[in-house]
CSV table of C-alpha atoms in Angstrom, one decimal:
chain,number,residue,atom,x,y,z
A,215,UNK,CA,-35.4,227.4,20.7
A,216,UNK,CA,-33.5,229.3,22.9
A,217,UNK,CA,-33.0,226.8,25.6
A,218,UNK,CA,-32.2,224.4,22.7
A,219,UNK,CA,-29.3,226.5,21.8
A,220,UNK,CA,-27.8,227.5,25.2
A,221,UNK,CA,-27.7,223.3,26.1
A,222,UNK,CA,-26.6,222.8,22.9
A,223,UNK,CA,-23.7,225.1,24.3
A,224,UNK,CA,-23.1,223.9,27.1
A,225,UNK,CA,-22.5,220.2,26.1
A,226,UNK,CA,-20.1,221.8,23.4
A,227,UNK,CA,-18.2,223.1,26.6
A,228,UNK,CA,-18.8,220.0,28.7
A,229,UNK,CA,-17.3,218.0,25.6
A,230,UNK,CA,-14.1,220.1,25.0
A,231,UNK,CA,-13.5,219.9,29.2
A,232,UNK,CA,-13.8,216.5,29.1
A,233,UNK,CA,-11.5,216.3,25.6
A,234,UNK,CA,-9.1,218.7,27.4
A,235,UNK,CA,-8.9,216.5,30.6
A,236,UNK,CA,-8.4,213.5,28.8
A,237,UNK,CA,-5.2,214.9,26.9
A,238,UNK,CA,-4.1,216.3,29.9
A,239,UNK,CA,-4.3,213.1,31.3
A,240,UNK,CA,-3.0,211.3,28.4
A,241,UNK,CA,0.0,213.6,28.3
A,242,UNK,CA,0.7,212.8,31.9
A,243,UNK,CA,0.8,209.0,31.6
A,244,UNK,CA,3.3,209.2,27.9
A,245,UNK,CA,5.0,211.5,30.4
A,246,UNK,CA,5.6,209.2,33.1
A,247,UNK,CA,6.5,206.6,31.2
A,248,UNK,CA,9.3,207.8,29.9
A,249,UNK,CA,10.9,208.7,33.1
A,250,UNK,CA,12.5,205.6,34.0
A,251,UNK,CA,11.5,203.7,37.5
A,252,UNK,CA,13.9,202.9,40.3
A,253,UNK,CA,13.4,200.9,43.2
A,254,UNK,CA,15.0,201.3,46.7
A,255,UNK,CA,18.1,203.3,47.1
A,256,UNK,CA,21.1,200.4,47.5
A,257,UNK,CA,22.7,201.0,51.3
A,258,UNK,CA,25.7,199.6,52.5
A,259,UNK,CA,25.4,195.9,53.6
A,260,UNK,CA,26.2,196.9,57.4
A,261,UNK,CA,27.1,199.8,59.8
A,262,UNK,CA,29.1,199.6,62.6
A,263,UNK,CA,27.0,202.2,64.5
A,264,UNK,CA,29.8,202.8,67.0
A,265,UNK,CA,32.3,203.1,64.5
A,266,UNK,CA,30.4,205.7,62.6
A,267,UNK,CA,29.4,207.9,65.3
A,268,UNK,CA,31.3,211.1,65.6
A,269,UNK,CA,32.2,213.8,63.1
A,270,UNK,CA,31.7,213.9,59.3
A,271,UNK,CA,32.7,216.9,57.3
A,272,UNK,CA,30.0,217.5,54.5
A,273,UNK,CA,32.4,217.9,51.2
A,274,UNK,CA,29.3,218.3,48.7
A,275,UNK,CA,25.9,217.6,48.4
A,276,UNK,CA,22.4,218.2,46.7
A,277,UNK,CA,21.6,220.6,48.9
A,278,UNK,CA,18.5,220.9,51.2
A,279,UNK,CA,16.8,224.3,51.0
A,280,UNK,CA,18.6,225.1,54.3
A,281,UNK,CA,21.9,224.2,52.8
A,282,UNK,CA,22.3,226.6,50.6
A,283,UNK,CA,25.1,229.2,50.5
A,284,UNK,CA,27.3,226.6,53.2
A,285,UNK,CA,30.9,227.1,54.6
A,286,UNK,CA,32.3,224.5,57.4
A,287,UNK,CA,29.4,222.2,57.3
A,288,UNK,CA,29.9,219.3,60.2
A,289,UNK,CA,27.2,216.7,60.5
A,290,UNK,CA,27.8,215.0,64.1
A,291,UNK,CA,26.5,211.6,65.3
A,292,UNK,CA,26.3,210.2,68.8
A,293,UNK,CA,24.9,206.8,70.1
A,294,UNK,CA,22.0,207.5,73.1
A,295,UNK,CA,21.7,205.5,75.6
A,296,UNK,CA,18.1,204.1,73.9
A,297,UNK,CA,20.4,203.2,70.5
A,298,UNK,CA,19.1,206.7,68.7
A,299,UNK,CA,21.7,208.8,67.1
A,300,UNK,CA,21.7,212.2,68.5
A,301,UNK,CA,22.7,214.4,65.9
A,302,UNK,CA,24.1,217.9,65.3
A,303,UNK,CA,24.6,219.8,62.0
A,304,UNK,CA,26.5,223.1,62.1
A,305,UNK,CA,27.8,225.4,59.4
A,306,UNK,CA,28.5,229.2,58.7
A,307,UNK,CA,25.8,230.5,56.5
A,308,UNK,CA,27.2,233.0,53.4
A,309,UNK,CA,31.0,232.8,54.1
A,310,UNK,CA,33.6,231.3,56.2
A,311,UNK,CA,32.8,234.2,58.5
A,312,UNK,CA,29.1,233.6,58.1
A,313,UNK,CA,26.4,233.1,61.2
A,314,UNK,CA,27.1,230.0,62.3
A,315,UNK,CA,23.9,227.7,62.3
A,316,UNK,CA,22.8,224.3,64.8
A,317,UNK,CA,20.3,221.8,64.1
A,318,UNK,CA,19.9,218.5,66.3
A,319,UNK,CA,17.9,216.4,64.8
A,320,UNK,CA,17.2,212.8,66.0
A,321,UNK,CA,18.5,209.6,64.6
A,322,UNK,CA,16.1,206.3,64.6
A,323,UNK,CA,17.6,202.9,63.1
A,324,UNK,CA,14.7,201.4,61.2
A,325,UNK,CA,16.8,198.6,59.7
A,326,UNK,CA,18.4,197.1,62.6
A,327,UNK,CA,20.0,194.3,60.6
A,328,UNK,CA,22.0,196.1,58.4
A,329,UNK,CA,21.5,199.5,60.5
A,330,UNK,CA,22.1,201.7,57.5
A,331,UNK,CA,17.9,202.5,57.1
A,332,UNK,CA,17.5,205.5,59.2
A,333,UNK,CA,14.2,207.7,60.0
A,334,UNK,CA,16.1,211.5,60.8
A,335,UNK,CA,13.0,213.9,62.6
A,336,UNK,CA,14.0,217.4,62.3
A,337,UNK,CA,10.3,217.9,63.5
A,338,UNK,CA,8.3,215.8,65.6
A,339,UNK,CA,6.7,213.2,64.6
A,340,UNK,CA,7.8,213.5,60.7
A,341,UNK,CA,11.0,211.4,60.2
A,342,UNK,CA,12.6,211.8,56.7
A,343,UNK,CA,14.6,208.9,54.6
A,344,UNK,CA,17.9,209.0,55.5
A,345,UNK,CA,20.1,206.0,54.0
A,346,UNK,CA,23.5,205.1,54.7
A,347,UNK,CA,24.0,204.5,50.9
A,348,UNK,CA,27.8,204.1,51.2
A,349,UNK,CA,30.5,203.7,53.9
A,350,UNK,CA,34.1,202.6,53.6
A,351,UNK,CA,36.3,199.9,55.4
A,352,UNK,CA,37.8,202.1,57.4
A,353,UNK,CA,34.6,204.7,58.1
A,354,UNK,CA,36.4,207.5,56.5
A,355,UNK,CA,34.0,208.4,53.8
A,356,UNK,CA,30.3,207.8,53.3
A,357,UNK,CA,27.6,208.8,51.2
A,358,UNK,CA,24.0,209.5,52.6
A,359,UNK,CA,21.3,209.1,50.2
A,360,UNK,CA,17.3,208.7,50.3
A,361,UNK,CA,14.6,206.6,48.1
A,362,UNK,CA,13.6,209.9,46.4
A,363,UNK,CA,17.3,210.6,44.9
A,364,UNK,CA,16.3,214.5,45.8
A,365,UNK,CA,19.2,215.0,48.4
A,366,UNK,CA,22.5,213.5,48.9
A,367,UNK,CA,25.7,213.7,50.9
A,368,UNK,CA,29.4,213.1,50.5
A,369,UNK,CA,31.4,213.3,54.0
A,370,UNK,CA,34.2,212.5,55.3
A,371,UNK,CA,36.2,212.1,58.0
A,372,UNK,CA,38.6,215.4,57.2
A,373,UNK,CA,37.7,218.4,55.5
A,374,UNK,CA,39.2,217.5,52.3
A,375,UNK,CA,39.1,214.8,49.7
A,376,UNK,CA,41.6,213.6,47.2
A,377,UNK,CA,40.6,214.4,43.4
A,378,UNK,CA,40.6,210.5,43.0
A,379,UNK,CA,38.6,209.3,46.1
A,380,UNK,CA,36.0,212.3,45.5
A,381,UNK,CA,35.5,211.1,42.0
A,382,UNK,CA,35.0,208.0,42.7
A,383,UNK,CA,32.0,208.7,45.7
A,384,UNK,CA,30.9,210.7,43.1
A,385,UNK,CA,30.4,208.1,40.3
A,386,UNK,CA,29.1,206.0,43.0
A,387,UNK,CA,25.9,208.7,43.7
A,388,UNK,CA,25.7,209.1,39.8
A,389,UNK,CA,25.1,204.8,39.5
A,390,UNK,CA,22.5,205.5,42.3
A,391,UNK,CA,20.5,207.7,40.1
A,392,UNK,CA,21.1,211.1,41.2
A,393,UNK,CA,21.5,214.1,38.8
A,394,UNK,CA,25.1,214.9,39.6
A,395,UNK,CA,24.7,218.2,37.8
A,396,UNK,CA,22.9,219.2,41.0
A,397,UNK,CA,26.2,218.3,43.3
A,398,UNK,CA,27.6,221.4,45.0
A,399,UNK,CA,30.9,221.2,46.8
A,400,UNK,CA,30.8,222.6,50.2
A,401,UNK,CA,33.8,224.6,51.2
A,402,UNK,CA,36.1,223.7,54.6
A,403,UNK,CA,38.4,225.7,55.8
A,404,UNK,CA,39.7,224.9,59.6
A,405,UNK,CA,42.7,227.1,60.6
């Protein structure tokens, strides 16, 4: 009678798991749902790698967790002999007077037809999404962007923007699906 009792039990609790699971679950799916889908991140039709190699100062972003708290941020870019981008990213870390900061990573074309598909390794062998989501005529402003709409970049060619040309990079990351809330302006100040 006992033994009767303590399975009776334990398929009470094996029942509510499996009830509990199954809302979880359900809750996840009526979860995802709702949150609309979106495909690839659009890119700009074609870069002119040699014309977009030099510097770019970063005017705001959705900042990685490295970028937080950034004065003076530069992102340089320069052709290699084997067609990768050597790149180096500096800034002052907490102020204008901050610790300045380098990192170099590595540039890799992975769309060589429109060349605005990058793979960037900070680390070997991982190479993140890096997308050239957005360059002008004259390669004086461009937005960098990637499939996950987690980080994004507004640079330019000079540390500072016009209220009219910034707004309008800035409705063009907003049509790509970012969270714009998240944009934070990076200061420049070259004397």
């Amino acid at each position: 009678m006992k033994d009767d009792a303590i399975r009776s039990d334990v398929r009470g609790i094996r029942r509510l798991a499996l009830y509990g699971v199954s809302a979880i679950a359900a809750a996840g799916v009526v979860a995802c749902s709702s949150v609309p889908v979106q495909g690839p991140i659009a890119t700009a039709s074609y870069v002119d790698l040699e014309r977009f190699m030099g510097d770019w100062y970063v005017i705001a972003s959705i900042p990685t967790f490295l970028e937080d708290d950034i004065y003076n941020a530069v992102e340089s870019y320069e052709l290699d002999e084997d067609g990768n981008i050597a790149t180096t990213f500096t800034f002052r870390k907490g102020g204008f007077d901050g610790k300045q900061k380098t990192y170099t990573p590595k540039g890799f074309v992975k769309d060589e037809q429109s060349n605005a598909v990058w793979g960037m390794r900070f680390l070997w062998p991982f190479k993140a999404d890096y997308r050239v989501v957005f360059v002008d005529d004259n390669y004086e402003t461009t937005i960098i962007g990637r499939n996950k709409r987690d980080y994004v970049w507004i640079m330019a060619r000079a540390p500072q923007l016009d209220e009219s040309t910034y707004a309008g990079l800035v409705a063009t990351v907003e049509k790509e699906g970012y969270d714009i809330s998240e944009l934070r302006t990076v200061p420049q100040r070259w004397d």
